[in-house]
PDB file of C-alpha atoms and ligand atoms in Angstrom:
ATOM      1  CA  MET F 134       0.000   0.000   0.000  1.00  0.00           C
ATOM      2  CA  THR F 135       1.291   3.503  -0.826  1.00  0.00           C
ATOM      3  CA  THR F 136       0.185   6.789   0.648  1.00  0.00           C
ATOM      4  CA  LYS F 137      -0.284  10.080  -1.134  1.00  0.00           C
ATOM      5  CA  VAL F 138      -0.551  13.618   0.176  1.00  0.00           C
ATOM      6  CA  ARG F 139      -3.056  16.015  -1.323  1.00  0.00           C
ATOM      7  CA  LEU F 140      -2.183  19.735  -1.276  1.00  0.00           C
ATOM      8  CA  THR F 141      -4.968  22.301  -1.626  1.00  0.00           C
ATOM      9  CA  LYS F 142      -4.082  25.910  -2.437  1.00  0.00           C
ATOM     10  CA  LEU F 143      -5.319  28.291   0.262  1.00  0.00           C
ATOM     11  CA  TYR F 144      -3.544  31.585  -0.517  1.00  0.00           C
ATOM     12  CA  ASP F 145      -1.898  32.271  -3.847  1.00  0.00           C
ATOM     13  CA  ASN F 146       1.259  34.272  -4.255  1.00  0.00           C
ATOM     14  CA  LYS F 147      -0.635  37.415  -5.308  1.00  0.00           C
ATOM     15  CA  GLU F 148      -2.692  37.409  -2.123  1.00  0.00           C
ATOM     16  CA  ILE F 149       0.414  36.735  -0.026  1.00  0.00           C
ATOM     17  CA  LYS F 150       2.285  39.621  -1.683  1.00  0.00           C
ATOM     18  CA  SER F 151      -0.520  42.095  -0.990  1.00  0.00           C
ATOM     19  CA  THR F 152      -0.693  40.913   2.635  1.00  0.00           C
ATOM     20  CA  VAL F 153       3.078  41.419   2.971  1.00  0.00           C
ATOM     21  CA  ARG F 154       2.756  44.929   1.501  1.00  0.00           C
ATOM     22  CA  GLN F 155       0.053  45.825   4.030  1.00  0.00           C
ATOM     23  CA  ILE F 156       2.187  44.599   6.951  1.00  0.00           C
ATOM     24  CA  ALA F 157       5.159  46.565   5.551  1.00  0.00           C
ATOM     25  CA  LYS F 158       3.050  49.738   5.467  1.00  0.00           C
ATOM     26  CA  ASP F 159       2.167  49.347   9.154  1.00  0.00           C
ATOM     27  CA  ILE F 160       5.779  48.582  10.122  1.00  0.00           C
ATOM     28  CA  THR F 161       7.023  51.592   8.141  1.00  0.00           C
ATOM     29  CA  ARG F 162       4.550  53.841   9.958  1.00  0.00           C
ATOM     30  CA  ASP F 163       5.940  52.673  13.345  1.00  0.00           C
ATOM     31  CA  TYR F 164       9.678  52.240  12.680  1.00  0.00           C
ATOM     32  CA  LYS F 165      10.757  54.859  10.137  1.00  0.00           C
ATOM     33  CA  GLY F 166      13.893  56.572  11.453  1.00  0.00           C
ATOM     34  CA  LYS F 167      14.499  53.988  14.205  1.00  0.00           C
ATOM     35  CA  ASN F 168      16.999  51.517  12.646  1.00  0.00           C
ATOM     36  CA  PRO F 169      15.314  48.421  14.149  1.00  0.00           C
ATOM     37  CA  LEU F 170      16.866  44.991  14.509  1.00  0.00           C
ATOM     38  CA  ILE F 171      14.620  42.558  12.678  1.00  0.00           C
ATOM     39  CA  ILE F 172      14.929  38.986  13.897  1.00  0.00           C
ATOM     40  CA  GLY F 173      13.612  36.208  11.699  1.00  0.00           C
ATOM     41  CA  ILE F 174      12.867  32.781  13.140  1.00  0.00           C
ATOM     42  CA  LEU F 175      14.432  30.071  11.015  1.00  0.00           C
ATOM     43  CA  LYS F 176      13.708  28.267   9.031  1.00  0.00           C
ATOM     44  CA  GLY F 177      10.059  28.976   8.292  1.00  0.00           C
ATOM     45  CA  SER F 178      10.249  32.788   8.049  1.00  0.00           C
ATOM     46  CA  PHE F 179      13.054  32.996   5.472  1.00  0.00           C
ATOM     47  CA  ILE F 180      10.852  33.733   2.450  1.00  0.00           C
ATOM     48  CA  PHE F 181       8.452  36.011   4.310  1.00  0.00           C
ATOM     49  CA  ILE F 182      11.282  38.088   5.780  1.00  0.00           C
ATOM     50  CA  ALA F 183      12.998  38.347   2.393  1.00  0.00           C
ATOM     51  CA  ASP F 184       9.825  39.738   0.816  1.00  0.00           C
ATOM     52  CA  LEU F 185       8.968  41.893   3.830  1.00  0.00           C
ATOM     53  CA  VAL F 186      12.293  43.718   4.166  1.00  0.00           C
ATOM     54  CA  ARG F 187      12.300  44.556   0.459  1.00  0.00           C
ATOM     55  CA  GLU F 188       9.117  46.554   1.117  1.00  0.00           C
ATOM     56  CA  LEU F 189      10.780  48.459   3.984  1.00  0.00           C
ATOM     57  CA  ARG F 190      12.654  51.492   2.653  1.00  0.00           C
ATOM     58  CA  PHE F 191      14.406  52.663   5.809  1.00  0.00           C
ATOM     59  CA  PRO F 192      17.595  51.627   7.614  1.00  0.00           C
ATOM     60  CA  LEU F 193      17.314  48.332   9.467  1.00  0.00           C
ATOM     61  CA  GLU F 194      19.422  45.324  10.419  1.00  0.00           C
ATOM     62  CA  ILE F 195      18.534  41.650  10.051  1.00  0.00           C
ATOM     63  CA  GLU F 196      19.437  38.722  12.270  1.00  0.00           C
ATOM     64  CA  PHE F 197      18.177  35.178  12.462  1.00  0.00           C
ATOM     65  CA  ILE F 198      17.623  32.760  15.294  1.00  0.00           C
ATOM     66  CA  ARG F 199      16.996  29.108  14.689  1.00  0.00           C
ATOM     67  CA  LEU F 200      14.501  27.507  17.008  1.00  0.00           C
ATOM     68  CA  SER F 201      12.995  24.106  16.965  1.00  0.00           C
ATOM     69  CA  SER F 202       9.895  22.773  18.636  1.00  0.00           C
ATOM     70  CA  TYR F 203       8.560  20.424  15.962  1.00  0.00           C
ATOM     71  CA  GLY F 204       9.919  17.025  15.202  1.00  0.00           C
ATOM     72  CA  ARG F 205       8.842  15.296  12.043  1.00  0.00           C
ATOM     73  CA  GLY F 206       5.127  15.632  12.810  1.00  0.00           C
ATOM     74  CA  GLN F 207       2.434  18.279  12.552  1.00  0.00           C
ATOM     75  CA  THR F 208       2.178  19.302  16.211  1.00  0.00           C
ATOM     76  CA  SER F 209       4.615  21.081  18.485  1.00  0.00           C
ATOM     77  CA  SER F 210       6.594  18.980  20.938  1.00  0.00           C
ATOM     78  CA  GLY F 211       6.021  21.826  23.429  1.00  0.00           C
ATOM     79  CA  LYS F 212       9.755  22.159  24.113  1.00  0.00           C
ATOM     80  CA  VAL F 213      11.678  24.886  22.336  1.00  0.00           C
ATOM     81  CA  LYS F 214      15.399  24.596  21.660  1.00  0.00           C
ATOM     82  CA  VAL F 215      17.764  27.298  20.396  1.00  0.00           C
ATOM     83  CA  LEU F 216      19.610  25.650  17.530  1.00  0.00           C
ATOM     84  CA  GLN F 217      21.385  28.829  16.385  1.00  0.00           C
ATOM     85  CA  LYS F 218      21.852  31.975  18.484  1.00  0.00           C
ATOM     86  CA  ILE F 219      21.620  35.642  17.471  1.00  0.00           C
ATOM     87  CA  ALA F 220      25.013  37.209  16.810  1.00  0.00           C
ATOM     88  CA  ALA F 221      24.082  40.893  17.246  1.00  0.00           C
ATOM     89  CA  LYS F 222      23.799  42.810  20.504  1.00  0.00           C
ATOM     90  CA  ILE F 223      20.137  43.145  21.540  1.00  0.00           C
ATOM     91  CA  LYS F 224      20.569  45.559  24.462  1.00  0.00           C
ATOM     92  CA  GLY F 225      19.097  48.983  23.695  1.00  0.00           C
ATOM     93  CA  ARG F 226      17.787  47.990  20.252  1.00  0.00           C
ATOM     94  CA  ASP F 227      14.272  48.256  18.848  1.00  0.00           C
ATOM     95  CA  VAL F 228      13.609  44.610  18.093  1.00  0.00           C
ATOM     96  CA  LEU F 229      10.971  43.240  15.749  1.00  0.00           C
ATOM     97  CA  ILE F 230      10.527  39.462  15.701  1.00  0.00           C
ATOM     98  CA  VAL F 231       9.292  38.016  12.414  1.00  0.00           C
ATOM     99  CA  GLU F 232       7.601  34.620  12.452  1.00  0.00           C
ATOM    100  CA  ASP F 233       5.943  32.639   9.662  1.00  0.00           C
ATOM    101  CA  ILE F 234       3.032  31.134  11.585  1.00  0.00           C
ATOM    102  CA  ILE F 235       1.804  31.046  15.158  1.00  0.00           C
ATOM    103  CA  ASP F 236       0.047  27.942  16.360  1.00  0.00           C
ATOM    104  CA  SER F 237       0.094  27.141  20.093  1.00  0.00           C
ATOM    105  CA  GLY F 238       2.160  30.245  20.888  1.00  0.00           C
ATOM    106  CA  VAL F 239       4.839  28.145  22.624  1.00  0.00           C
ATOM    107  CA  THR F 240       7.668  29.174  20.262  1.00  0.00           C
ATOM    108  CA  LEU F 241       6.970  32.907  20.417  1.00  0.00           C
ATOM    109  CA  ASN F 242       6.380  32.870  24.139  1.00  0.00           C
ATOM    110  CA  PHE F 243       9.787  31.269  24.600  1.00  0.00           C
ATOM    111  CA  LEU F 244      11.470  33.776  22.275  1.00  0.00           C
ATOM    112  CA  ILE F 245       9.845  36.805  23.923  1.00  0.00           C
ATOM    113  CA  ASP F 246      11.318  35.740  27.289  1.00  0.00           C
ATOM    114  CA  TYR F 247      14.685  34.993  25.690  1.00  0.00           C
ATOM    115  CA  ILE F 248      14.889  38.430  23.995  1.00  0.00           C
ATOM    116  CA  LEU F 249      13.516  40.438  26.939  1.00  0.00           C
ATOM    117  CA  LYS F 250      16.302  39.049  29.148  1.00  0.00           C
ATOM    118  CA  LYS F 251      18.737  40.764  26.776  1.00  0.00           C
ATOM    119  CA  GLN F 252      17.106  44.170  27.466  1.00  0.00           C
ATOM    120  CA  PRO F 253      16.007  45.557  24.095  1.00  0.00           C
ATOM    121  CA  SER F 254      14.629  49.108  24.222  1.00  0.00           C
ATOM    122  CA  SER F 255      11.430  47.846  22.582  1.00  0.00           C
ATOM    123  CA  LEU F 256      10.043  44.546  21.335  1.00  0.00           C
ATOM    124  CA  LYS F 257       7.258  43.937  18.820  1.00  0.00           C
ATOM    125  CA  LEU F 258       6.012  40.834  17.045  1.00  0.00           C
ATOM    126  CA  CYS F 259       5.030  40.206  13.454  1.00  0.00           C
ATOM    127  CA  CYS F 260       3.640  37.065  11.882  1.00  0.00           C
ATOM    128  CA  LEU F 261       2.333  36.312   8.433  1.00  0.00           C
ATOM    129  CA  LEU F 262      -0.153  33.635   9.506  1.00  0.00           C
ATOM    130  CA  ASP F 263      -2.057  33.231  12.742  1.00  0.00           C
ATOM    131  CA  LYS F 264      -3.782  29.960  13.587  1.00  0.00           C
ATOM    132  CA  VAL F 265      -5.717  31.582  16.439  1.00  0.00           C
ATOM    133  CA  ALA F 266      -7.968  28.605  17.139  1.00  0.00           C
ATOM    134  CA  ARG F 267      -4.987  26.577  18.384  1.00  0.00           C
ATOM    135  CA  ARG F 268      -3.511  29.064  20.817  1.00  0.00           C
ATOM    136  CA  ARG F 269      -2.477  27.570  24.168  1.00  0.00           C
ATOM    137  CA  ILE F 270      -0.373  30.490  25.430  1.00  0.00           C
ATOM    138  CA  PRO F 271      -1.754  33.987  24.822  1.00  0.00           C
ATOM    139  CA  VAL F 272       0.611  36.253  22.886  1.00  0.00           C
ATOM    140  CA  THR F 273      -0.124  39.740  21.588  1.00  0.00           C
ATOM    141  CA  ILE F 274       0.973  40.098  17.994  1.00  0.00           C
ATOM    142  CA  ASP F 275       1.546  43.644  16.758  1.00  0.00           C
ATOM    143  CA  TYR F 276       1.431  42.876  13.012  1.00  0.00           C
ATOM    144  CA  VAL F 277      -0.636  39.961  11.713  1.00  0.00           C
ATOM    145  CA  GLY F 278      -1.072  39.062   8.047  1.00  0.00           C
ATOM    146  CA  LEU F 279      -3.815  36.458   7.755  1.00  0.00           C
ATOM    147  CA  ILE F 280      -5.925  34.577  10.292  1.00  0.00           C
ATOM    148  CA  VAL F 281      -5.798  31.000   9.040  1.00  0.00           C
ATOM    149  CA  PRO F 282      -7.956  27.913   9.659  1.00  0.00           C
ATOM    150  CA  ASP F 283      -6.864  25.099  11.951  1.00  0.00           C
ATOM    151  CA  LYS F 284      -5.126  23.115   9.200  1.00  0.00           C
ATOM    152  CA  PHE F 285      -1.535  22.155   8.588  1.00  0.00           C
ATOM    153  CA  LEU F 286      -0.080  24.574   6.030  1.00  0.00           C
ATOM    154  CA  VAL F 287       2.939  24.341   3.766  1.00  0.00           C
ATOM    155  CA  GLY F 288       4.668  26.513   1.174  1.00  0.00           C
ATOM    156  CA  TYR F 289       6.115  30.050   1.155  1.00  0.00           C
ATOM    157  CA  GLY F 290       8.743  28.868   3.656  1.00  0.00           C
ATOM    158  CA  LEU F 291       6.535  26.545   5.707  1.00  0.00           C
ATOM    159  CA  ASP F 292       7.458  22.905   5.739  1.00  0.00           C
ATOM    160  CA  TRP F 293       6.186  19.522   6.585  1.00  0.00           C
ATOM    161  CA  ASP F 294       9.163  17.417   7.611  1.00  0.00           C
ATOM    162  CA  GLU F 295      11.418  19.844   5.657  1.00  0.00           C
ATOM    163  CA  LYS F 296       9.449  19.485   2.436  1.00  0.00           C
ATOM    164  CA  TYR F 297       7.354  21.991   0.456  1.00  0.00           C
ATOM    165  CA  ARG F 298       9.128  25.182   1.683  1.00  0.00           C
ATOM    166  CA  ASN F 299       9.730  26.174  -1.944  1.00  0.00           C
ATOM    167  CA  LEU F 300       6.074  26.277  -3.010  1.00  0.00           C
ATOM    168  CA  PRO F 301       5.179  29.859  -4.037  1.00  0.00           C
ATOM    169  CA  ASP F 302       1.621  29.533  -2.678  1.00  0.00           C
ATOM    170  CA  ILE F 303       0.405  28.519   0.769  1.00  0.00           C
ATOM    171  CA  CYS F 304      -1.360  25.166   0.664  1.00  0.00           C
ATOM    172  CA  CYS F 305      -3.028  22.967   3.202  1.00  0.00           C
ATOM    173  CA  VAL F 306      -2.101  19.328   3.630  1.00  0.00           C
ATOM    174  CA  GLU F 307      -5.161  17.116   3.334  1.00  0.00           C
ATOM    175  CA  ASP F 308      -5.395  13.621   4.768  1.00  0.00           C
ATOM    176  CA  GLU F 309      -3.177  11.022   3.263  1.00  0.00           C
ATOM    177  CA  ILE F 310      -5.040   8.862   0.763  1.00  0.00           C
ATOM    178  CA  ALA F 311      -4.286   5.193   0.615  1.00  0.00           C
ATOM    179  CA  THR F 312      -4.124   3.782  -2.915  1.00  0.00           C
TER     180      THR F 312
HETATM  181  P1  LIG S  96       3.846  27.128  17.963  1.00  0.00           P
HETATM  182  O1  LIG S  96       5.049  27.093  18.845  1.00  0.00           O
HETATM  183  O2  LIG S  96       2.919  25.978  18.246  1.00  0.00           O
HETATM  184  O3  LIG S  96       3.120  28.458  17.962  1.00  0.00           O
HETATM  185  O4  LIG S  96       4.337  26.830  16.507  1.00  0.00           O
HETATM  186  C1  LIG S  96       5.055  27.744  15.782  1.00  0.00           C
HETATM  187  C2  LIG S  96       6.051  27.078  14.861  1.00  0.00           C
HETATM  188  O5  LIG S  96       5.585  25.820  14.415  1.00  0.00           O
HETATM  189  C3  LIG S  96       6.250  27.931  13.627  1.00  0.00           C
HETATM  190  O6  LIG S  96       7.467  28.598  13.727  1.00  0.00           O
HETATM  191  C4  LIG S  96       6.250  26.953  12.496  1.00  0.00           C
HETATM  192  O7  LIG S  96       7.582  26.661  12.130  1.00  0.00           O
HETATM  193  C5  LIG S  96       5.618  25.704  13.023  1.00  0.00           C
HETATM  194  N1  LIG S  96       4.232  25.532  12.514  1.00  0.00           N
HETATM  195  C6  LIG S  96       3.078  25.776  13.158  1.00  0.00           C
HETATM  196  N2  LIG S  96       2.009  25.505  12.394  1.00  0.00           N
HETATM  197  C7  LIG S  96       2.512  25.093  11.209  1.00  0.00           C
HETATM  198  C8  LIG S  96       1.898  24.700   9.967  1.00  0.00           C
HETATM  199  O8  LIG S  96       0.672  24.671   9.784  1.00  0.00           O
HETATM  200  N3  LIG S  96       2.764  24.353   8.982  1.00  0.00           N
HETATM  201  C9  LIG S  96       4.115  24.385   9.121  1.00  0.00           C
HETATM  202  N4  LIG S  96       4.720  24.745  10.249  1.00  0.00           N
HETATM  203  C10 LIG S  96       3.929  25.105  11.283  1.00  0.00           C
HETATM  204 MG1  LIG S  97       8.636  24.711  10.881  1.00  0.00          MG
END
């Protein structure tokens, strides 16, 4: 018996791009003239952050942190590990965290604590996708792109077991079909 995965397109690249532009407008309004440190969470945010910063026409710096809370499956293990630290100094900086998708809130909650301990002068959060229905830890997000249904999503940087990050659209993974 073989199994097959069905992908259904949920948001096409055009819709994603206009969402990114709207977020960029809001960020520009708040950060122009501030030289913020933008921190992307790897790996999922790499495409979003690349598109986002190209819509921001003011001085800024970019860093990445690599966190992991998912194994090979579709639900968080609940334990967050720092796989790659931030190189830049955080103290006294205006920090904006950029995340691809928020599910339980465990990852962001961990990162907020981690960054606040380093004494930034301000900290705000941005995510492209928010799976609000699955929140276990409340987190206030300053810039949200799209509220998404409680489905497992892939594409535009999001993976399932490291696959599908390169899809230009955001798709949902339907049940596996036995053939
Ligand atoms: P949380 O800690 O449960 O909020 O999960 C956040 C992290 O899990 C994100 O950084 C994503 O990498 C990953 N994640 C959550 N939902 C999805 C999804 O639907 N597809 C792919 N990755 C997801
Ligand atoms: Mg992931």
